[in-house]
Short mmCIF file of C-alpha atoms in Angstrom, two decimals:
data_model
loop_
_atom_site.label_atom_id
_atom_site.label_comp_id
_atom_site.label_asym_id
_atom_site.label_seq_id
_atom_site.Cartn_x
_atom_site.Cartn_y
_atom_site.Cartn_z
CA MET A 22 -9.74 -2.72 -11.60
CA ASN A 23 -11.85 0.04 -10.33
CA VAL A 24 -9.42 2.34 -9.04
CA ALA A 25 -5.31 3.01 -10.50
CA ARG A 26 -3.14 3.88 -8.30
CA ILE A 27 0.19 5.95 -7.96
CA ASN A 28 2.75 6.02 -6.15
CA MET A 29 4.60 8.62 -5.81
CA CYS A 30 7.67 7.45 -3.96
CA HIS A 31 8.28 6.28 -7.88
CA GLY A 32 8.47 7.51 -11.07
CA THR A 33 7.99 11.77 -11.70
CA ARG A 34 5.50 13.95 -11.66
CA GLU A 35 5.52 14.39 -14.98
CA TRP A 36 5.58 10.57 -15.05
CA HIS A 37 2.40 10.03 -13.21
CA LYS A 38 0.25 12.67 -15.41
CA ARG A 39 0.98 10.66 -18.47
CA VAL A 40 -0.41 7.46 -16.92
CA ILE A 41 -3.47 9.20 -15.39
CA GLU A 42 -4.34 10.89 -18.76
CA ARG A 43 -3.79 7.18 -20.46
CA VAL A 44 -6.50 6.29 -17.71
CA ARG A 45 -8.71 8.76 -18.71
CA ARG A 46 -9.04 8.62 -22.13
CA LEU A 47 -9.59 4.37 -21.70
CA ASN A 48 -12.70 5.73 -19.16
CA GLU A 49 -13.50 7.65 -22.55
CA GLU A 50 -13.35 5.67 -25.02
CA LYS A 51 -14.69 2.52 -23.39
CA GLY A 52 -16.81 3.84 -21.51
CA TYR A 53 -14.78 2.78 -18.14
CA ALA A 54 -15.05 4.72 -14.79
CA VAL A 55 -11.73 3.89 -12.72
CA ALA A 56 -10.96 5.89 -10.33
CA ILE A 57 -7.12 7.06 -9.72
CA MET A 58 -5.79 7.45 -6.33
CA MET A 59 -2.83 8.81 -5.00
CA ASP A 60 -0.50 7.75 -2.90
CA THR A 61 1.73 10.05 -0.68
CA GLU A 62 5.82 9.13 -0.17
CA GLY A 63 5.29 10.06 3.92
CA SER A 64 7.74 9.77 6.38
CA GLU A 65 9.40 7.13 3.92
CA ILE A 66 12.82 7.05 2.88
CA HIS A 67 13.83 5.18 0.03
CA MET A 68 17.25 3.25 -1.59
CA GLY A 69 18.94 4.61 -4.69
CA ASP A 70 19.24 2.02 -7.29
CA LEU A 71 21.46 -0.62 -6.68
CA GLY A 72 21.86 -1.85 -9.81
CA GLY A 73 20.32 -5.47 -9.34
CA ALA A 74 18.55 -6.73 -5.91
CA PRO A 75 22.31 -7.70 -3.86
CA SER A 76 22.07 -10.87 -0.84
CA VAL A 77 22.40 -9.35 2.13
CA LYS A 78 24.36 -11.46 5.31
CA ASP A 79 23.99 -11.19 8.93
CA GLY A 80 26.46 -9.25 10.61
CA GLU A 81 27.94 -7.51 7.02
CA VAL A 82 28.57 -4.13 7.19
CA TRP A 83 27.42 -1.76 4.61
CA THR A 84 27.33 2.45 4.44
CA LEU A 85 24.18 4.17 3.86
CA SER A 86 25.20 7.26 2.63
CA VAL A 87 23.45 10.69 0.58
CA ARG A 88 26.64 11.39 -0.91
CA ALA A 89 25.66 11.59 -5.24
CA TYR A 90 28.41 9.49 -7.20
CA ASP A 91 29.32 10.29 -10.35
CA GLY A 92 31.07 6.84 -10.97
CA ASN A 93 31.01 3.95 -9.47
CA ARG A 94 29.94 2.89 -5.35
CA PRO A 95 31.90 1.14 -3.22
CA GLU A 96 31.66 -1.95 -2.55
CA ARG A 97 28.72 -2.82 0.19
CA THR A 98 27.37 1.00 -0.24
CA ILE A 99 23.65 2.32 -1.05
CA THR A 100 22.54 5.61 -1.16
CA VAL A 101 19.25 6.82 -0.11
CA ASN A 102 16.99 10.12 -1.38
CA TYR A 103 16.96 12.42 2.39
CA ASP A 104 19.99 14.97 2.78
CA GLY A 105 18.81 14.66 6.44
CA PHE A 106 19.16 10.98 7.19
CA ALA A 107 23.03 11.06 8.60
CA GLU A 108 21.56 14.64 10.90
CA ASP A 109 18.00 12.10 12.08
CA VAL A 110 19.83 8.12 13.23
CA GLN A 111 21.65 7.72 15.78
CA VAL A 112 23.93 4.89 16.42
CA GLY A 113 21.90 2.22 18.08
CA ASP A 114 18.77 2.72 15.73
CA GLU A 115 17.09 0.41 13.84
CA LEU A 116 16.76 0.77 10.05
CA LEU A 117 13.78 -1.91 9.04
CA VAL A 118 14.39 -1.71 5.03
CA ASP A 119 11.10 -2.88 2.73
CA GLY A 120 8.97 -3.04 5.98
CA GLY A 121 11.40 -5.39 8.23
CA MET A 122 12.22 -8.12 4.91
CA VAL A 123 16.10 -6.33 6.04
CA ARG A 124 16.86 -5.14 9.22
CA PHE A 125 20.63 -3.15 9.87
CA GLU A 126 21.34 -1.50 13.53
CA VAL A 127 22.75 1.55 13.07
CA ILE A 128 27.08 1.46 14.63
CA GLU A 129 29.14 4.45 13.77
CA LYS A 130 28.26 7.61 11.67
CA ILE A 131 30.86 9.19 9.90
CA GLY A 132 29.91 12.88 8.07
CA PRO A 133 27.54 11.94 5.46
CA ASP A 134 28.14 7.73 5.27
CA VAL A 135 26.04 5.87 8.37
CA LYS A 136 27.80 2.52 8.97
CA CYS A 137 25.05 -0.03 9.87
CA MET A 138 25.50 -3.87 10.74
CA CYS A 139 23.02 -6.47 9.74
CA THR A 140 20.64 -7.94 12.06
CA ASP A 141 18.30 -9.92 9.78
CA PRO A 142 19.77 -10.88 6.20
CA GLY A 143 18.13 -10.73 2.87
CA LEU A 144 18.19 -9.26 -0.62
CA LEU A 145 17.97 -5.50 -0.65
CA LEU A 146 16.10 -4.02 -3.46
CA PRO A 147 16.22 -1.27 -5.63
CA ARG A 148 14.25 1.46 -4.61
CA ALA A 149 13.03 -0.12 -1.56
CA ASN A 150 12.10 2.04 1.49
CA LEU A 151 13.63 2.64 4.62
CA THR A 152 12.37 3.51 8.13
CA PHE A 153 14.94 3.54 11.43
CA TRP A 154 13.40 2.88 14.50
CA ARG A 155 14.60 4.20 18.27
CA ASP A 156 13.31 3.10 21.40
CA GLY A 157 10.47 1.37 20.25
CA SER A 158 9.12 4.33 18.09
CA LEU A 159 8.63 5.28 14.26
CA ARG A 160 10.91 7.87 14.07
CA GLY A 161 8.78 9.92 10.95
CA TYR A 162 8.76 13.07 9.29
CA PHE A 163 7.07 14.94 6.16
CA TYR A 164 8.30 16.04 3.36
CA PHE A 165 7.98 19.69 1.49
CA GLN A 166 7.99 17.51 -1.50
CA ASP A 167 4.85 15.55 -0.07
CA TRP A 168 3.00 19.27 -0.28
CA LEU A 169 4.57 19.73 -4.13
CA ASP A 170 2.80 16.66 -4.60
CA ILE A 171 -0.37 17.26 -3.02
CA ASP A 172 -0.78 20.54 -5.06
CA PHE A 173 -0.14 17.89 -8.32
CA GLY A 174 -2.81 15.70 -7.61
CA ILE A 175 -5.48 18.46 -7.32
CA ALA A 176 -4.09 20.32 -10.14
CA GLU A 177 -5.31 16.86 -11.71
CA SER A 178 -8.08 15.92 -10.22
CA VAL A 179 -6.82 13.35 -8.51
CA ASP A 180 -10.17 10.93 -6.88
CA PHE A 181 -8.46 9.74 -3.18
CA ILE A 182 -5.41 10.90 -1.50
CA ALA A 183 -3.67 8.53 0.42
CA VAL A 184 -2.34 9.31 3.81
CA SER A 185 0.86 7.26 4.83
CA PHE A 186 1.94 6.82 8.18
CA VAL A 187 -0.73 8.75 9.73
CA LYS A 188 -0.08 8.88 13.50
CA SER A 189 -3.33 11.11 14.51
CA ALA A 190 -7.17 12.78 13.22
CA ASP A 191 -4.43 15.93 13.07
CA VAL A 192 -2.92 15.32 9.86
CA ILE A 193 -6.21 14.10 8.20
CA ASN A 194 -7.64 17.32 8.97
CA HIS A 195 -5.25 19.17 8.54
CA LEU A 196 -5.21 18.18 4.71
CA LYS A 197 -8.75 17.77 3.69
CA SER A 198 -8.53 21.96 5.00
CA TYR A 199 -5.51 22.33 2.66
CA ILE A 200 -7.70 20.57 -0.10
CA ALA A 201 -11.04 22.30 1.31
CA ALA A 202 -9.47 25.51 0.39
CA ARG A 203 -8.27 24.80 -2.48
CA SER A 204 -11.33 24.52 -4.01
CA SER A 205 -11.09 20.81 -4.52
CA ASP A 206 -13.25 17.82 -2.56
CA ILE A 207 -10.72 14.65 -2.84
CA ALA A 208 -11.95 11.98 -0.70
CA VAL A 209 -8.56 11.14 1.68
CA ILE A 210 -7.72 7.76 2.80
CA ALA A 211 -5.42 6.96 5.70
CA LYS A 212 -2.94 4.64 5.36
CA ILE A 213 -3.11 2.24 8.77
CA GLU A 214 0.54 1.24 9.55
CA SER A 215 2.28 2.26 12.58
CA ILE A 216 1.59 1.57 16.14
CA ASP A 217 0.47 5.08 16.85
CA SER A 218 -2.24 4.90 13.74
CA LEU A 219 -3.80 1.44 15.96
CA LYS A 220 -4.04 3.65 19.14
CA ASN A 221 -5.04 5.73 17.57
CA LEU A 222 -7.71 4.18 15.74
CA GLU A 223 -10.75 5.72 15.52
CA GLU A 224 -10.50 8.67 15.49
CA ILE A 225 -8.19 8.66 12.38
CA ILE A 226 -11.01 6.43 10.84
CA GLU A 227 -13.47 9.19 11.46
CA ALA A 228 -11.64 11.61 10.62
CA SER A 229 -10.85 10.66 7.07
CA ASP A 230 -12.68 9.27 3.71
CA GLY A 231 -11.57 5.50 4.15
CA ALA A 232 -8.28 3.86 5.60
CA MET A 233 -6.22 1.05 3.63
CA VAL A 234 -4.55 -1.71 5.93
CA ALA A 235 -1.12 -1.03 4.39
CA ARG A 236 0.25 -4.98 6.42
CA GLY A 237 3.55 -5.18 4.70
CA ASP A 238 4.69 -1.95 7.33
CA LEU A 239 2.47 -3.03 10.22
CA GLY A 240 3.65 -5.91 9.82
CA ALA A 241 6.84 -4.22 10.42
CA GLN A 242 6.22 -2.55 13.86
CA ILE A 243 4.00 -5.32 15.55
CA PRO A 244 4.79 -8.99 15.73
CA LEU A 245 3.44 -10.58 12.97
CA GLU A 246 1.02 -12.66 14.68
CA GLN A 247 -0.43 -9.65 15.48
CA VAL A 248 -1.15 -8.50 11.79
CA PRO A 249 -4.02 -10.78 11.00
CA ALA A 250 -6.58 -9.59 14.55
CA ALA A 251 -5.28 -5.59 13.69
CA GLN A 252 -6.53 -6.13 10.08
CA GLN A 253 -9.93 -7.42 11.28
CA ARG A 254 -9.90 -4.51 13.99
CA ILE A 255 -9.50 -2.08 11.20
CA VAL A 256 -11.90 -3.67 9.06
CA GLU A 257 -14.49 -3.34 11.99
CA VAL A 258 -13.64 -0.32 13.05
CA CYS A 259 -14.72 0.97 9.47
CA ARG A 260 -17.67 -0.54 8.96
CA GLN A 261 -18.68 0.67 12.19
CA LEU A 262 -18.39 4.47 10.84
CA ASN A 263 -19.37 3.33 8.09
CA LYS A 264 -16.01 4.06 6.21
CA PRO A 265 -14.55 1.90 3.22
CA VAL A 266 -11.43 0.00 3.88
CA ILE A 267 -8.74 -1.44 1.35
CA VAL A 268 -6.92 -4.31 2.20
CA ALA A 269 -3.25 -4.47 0.61
CA SER A 270 0.04 -5.50 -0.06
CA GLN A 271 1.80 -8.96 -0.44
CA LEU A 272 -2.31 -9.94 -1.00
CA LEU A 273 -0.81 -12.29 -4.11
CA GLU A 274 3.30 -11.55 -3.78
CA SER A 275 4.79 -14.86 -5.45
CA MET A 276 3.20 -13.42 -8.53
CA ILE A 277 5.67 -10.51 -8.80
CA GLU A 278 7.30 -13.69 -10.63
CA TYR A 279 5.25 -16.70 -11.27
CA PRO A 280 2.34 -17.34 -13.61
CA THR A 281 0.09 -18.71 -10.50
CA PRO A 282 -0.07 -17.76 -7.11
CA THR A 283 0.38 -19.99 -3.95
CA ARG A 284 -2.56 -21.56 -1.43
CA ALA A 285 -1.84 -19.65 1.09
CA GLU A 286 -2.30 -16.32 -0.65
CA VAL A 287 -5.68 -17.32 -2.10
CA ALA A 288 -6.45 -18.24 1.84
CA ASP A 289 -5.33 -14.78 2.39
CA VAL A 290 -7.31 -13.10 -0.56
CA SER A 291 -10.06 -14.93 0.82
CA GLU A 292 -10.52 -14.48 4.54
CA ALA A 293 -10.37 -10.24 3.11
CA VAL A 294 -13.41 -10.71 1.69
CA ARG A 295 -14.82 -13.40 4.12
CA GLN A 296 -14.13 -10.11 6.35
CA ARG A 297 -16.02 -7.27 4.33
CA SER A 298 -13.33 -5.26 3.50
CA ASP A 299 -15.00 -3.12 0.75
CA ALA A 300 -11.38 -3.26 -1.34
CA LEU A 301 -8.82 -5.33 -2.50
CA MET A 302 -5.27 -3.71 -3.35
CA LEU A 303 -2.10 -4.90 -5.55
CA SER A 304 1.24 -3.19 -5.34
CA GLY A 305 4.77 -5.09 -6.49
CA GLU A 306 2.02 -7.76 -8.43
CA SER A 307 1.40 -5.08 -11.11
CA ALA A 308 3.85 -2.29 -10.48
CA MET A 309 7.04 -4.87 -11.08
CA GLY A 310 5.62 -8.26 -11.37
CA GLN A 311 5.74 -10.40 -14.25
CA PHE A 312 2.29 -11.31 -14.68
CA PRO A 313 0.15 -8.33 -13.75
CA ASP A 314 -2.66 -9.30 -15.78
CA LYS A 315 -2.78 -12.69 -14.63
CA ALA A 316 -2.48 -11.11 -11.22
CA LEU A 317 -5.72 -9.41 -11.19
CA THR A 318 -7.64 -11.64 -12.86
CA VAL A 319 -6.55 -14.20 -9.80
CA LEU A 320 -7.47 -11.70 -7.16
CA ARG A 321 -10.96 -10.48 -8.90
CA SER A 322 -12.11 -14.13 -9.75
CA VAL A 323 -11.24 -15.36 -6.27
CA SER A 324 -13.24 -12.65 -4.31
CA VAL A 325 -16.17 -12.64 -6.79
CA ARG A 326 -16.18 -16.47 -6.07
CA ILE A 327 -15.76 -15.57 -2.50
CA GLU A 328 -17.95 -12.57 -2.29
CA LYS A 329 -21.18 -14.94 -3.62
CA TRP A 330 -20.30 -17.92 -1.88
CA TRP A 331 -20.65 -15.99 1.94
CA ARG A 332 -23.87 -13.61 0.49
CA ASP A 333 -25.79 -16.04 -0.21
CA GLY A 334 -25.23 -18.12 2.95
CA LYS A 335 -23.48 -20.73 2.25
CA HIS A 336 -20.14 -20.42 4.05
CA HIS A 337 -21.28 -23.11 6.33
CA GLU A 338 -21.37 -25.75 3.62
CA ALA A 339 -18.91 -26.51 1.19
CA MET A 340 -18.29 -24.22 -2.36
CA GLU A 341 -19.58 -25.92 -4.74
CA LEU A 342 -17.87 -25.76 -8.44
CA PRO A 343 -18.97 -24.05 -10.97
CA ALA A 344 -20.71 -25.75 -13.61
CA VAL A 345 -18.87 -27.23 -16.59
CA GLY A 346 -18.79 -25.05 -19.57
CA SER A 347 -19.73 -21.98 -17.83
CA SER A 348 -17.67 -18.85 -18.64
CA PHE A 349 -16.05 -16.92 -16.07
CA SER A 350 -17.70 -13.50 -18.19
CA ASP A 351 -20.71 -15.06 -17.27
CA ARG A 352 -20.07 -15.08 -13.65
CA ILE A 353 -19.03 -11.79 -13.90
CA SER A 354 -22.69 -11.36 -15.29
CA GLU A 355 -24.34 -12.50 -12.79
CA GLU A 356 -22.47 -11.01 -10.50
CA ILE A 357 -23.24 -7.69 -11.29
CA CYS A 358 -26.99 -8.03 -12.15
CA THR A 359 -27.23 -9.62 -8.47
CA SER A 360 -24.87 -6.46 -6.57
CA ALA A 361 -27.61 -4.15 -8.51
CA ALA A 362 -30.26 -5.70 -7.59
CA LYS A 363 -29.11 -5.92 -3.50
CA MET A 364 -27.55 -2.64 -3.66
CA GLY A 365 -30.68 -0.98 -4.41
CA LYS A 366 -32.81 -2.80 -1.73
CA SER A 367 -29.87 -2.07 1.06
CA PRO A 368 -29.28 1.10 2.96
CA PHE A 369 -25.95 1.09 2.79
CA HIS A 370 -26.29 1.13 -1.51
CA HIS A 371 -22.88 3.56 -1.35
CA GLU A 372 -20.51 1.33 -0.08
CA ILE A 373 -19.32 -0.56 -3.45
CA ALA A 374 -16.62 -3.41 -3.06
CA MET A 375 -13.38 -2.64 -5.43
CA LEU A 376 -10.41 -4.32 -6.50
CA PHE A 377 -7.25 -2.06 -6.40
CA HIS A 378 -4.40 -1.93 -8.90
#
């Protein structure tokens, strides 16, 4: 991998600090150049630890609460990490769990408890994010904790800060001014994951140092069949403005549980490379998956293979199979040498394709 992403939605700053220290120690000892990206929590609300992954059925009523339970929680009760949750939501709001994998409708508010009816069943994963909609738009806010996390990132000299749920260029400009005022040059990446982001896409990307196609949350806000076109548009705008672009979310989702990907996932990775995105990012596959090393190997091998096929101008021909006996490491060495030579001749030699972890 080329970049290690730390997600401030999970873990503590002390834990993340240890990860940063380990990455940098390996860089020094092994001669690697793995960068650090810090992903802010943004407007996300998160559910608490559920002690498993309970199944929610259509029409079931669950309680979302900000209460701190000392003992066992009541049945069908979920804790949330935002104290103002009960005040902010309204009856009739739609709640999306984990980017829309499960959906609820708010039917009643009783003090710190919010009663919700399931309208789209599924599994509730621990610490899944929770967003709520009203009148067709995402409701969002910024935590004070975000600024504490940003101060942490500046203190640790991370290389990138990824900003969640960016709605306009003002958010990016404000953050970049804040960073510059602290004598730091951390690059700011805008996560494109809302309708507002798409509406103001050009100005957001122009203000940013790069963009991330966060397909999970984006797919919860626009019709699923529009996600591929939105991804292509974001990649094209980034290339027109000479800004790096990352494609993220569910690239190899099945490898969270299985050692090999589906053929559809391989095709998805291939399409992202063919669109000329600069980076591909793993999320759950490496954060909580059972086969993180295999997932990264698959992502790398597919990307390198498709990139070579496309770069050599053979995309109108059938792809030839690798020679018998050729090793993966041999092909990687060849790729590095070829890429270095072509980058030296290219006017855009600073655009380097990266795999994100």
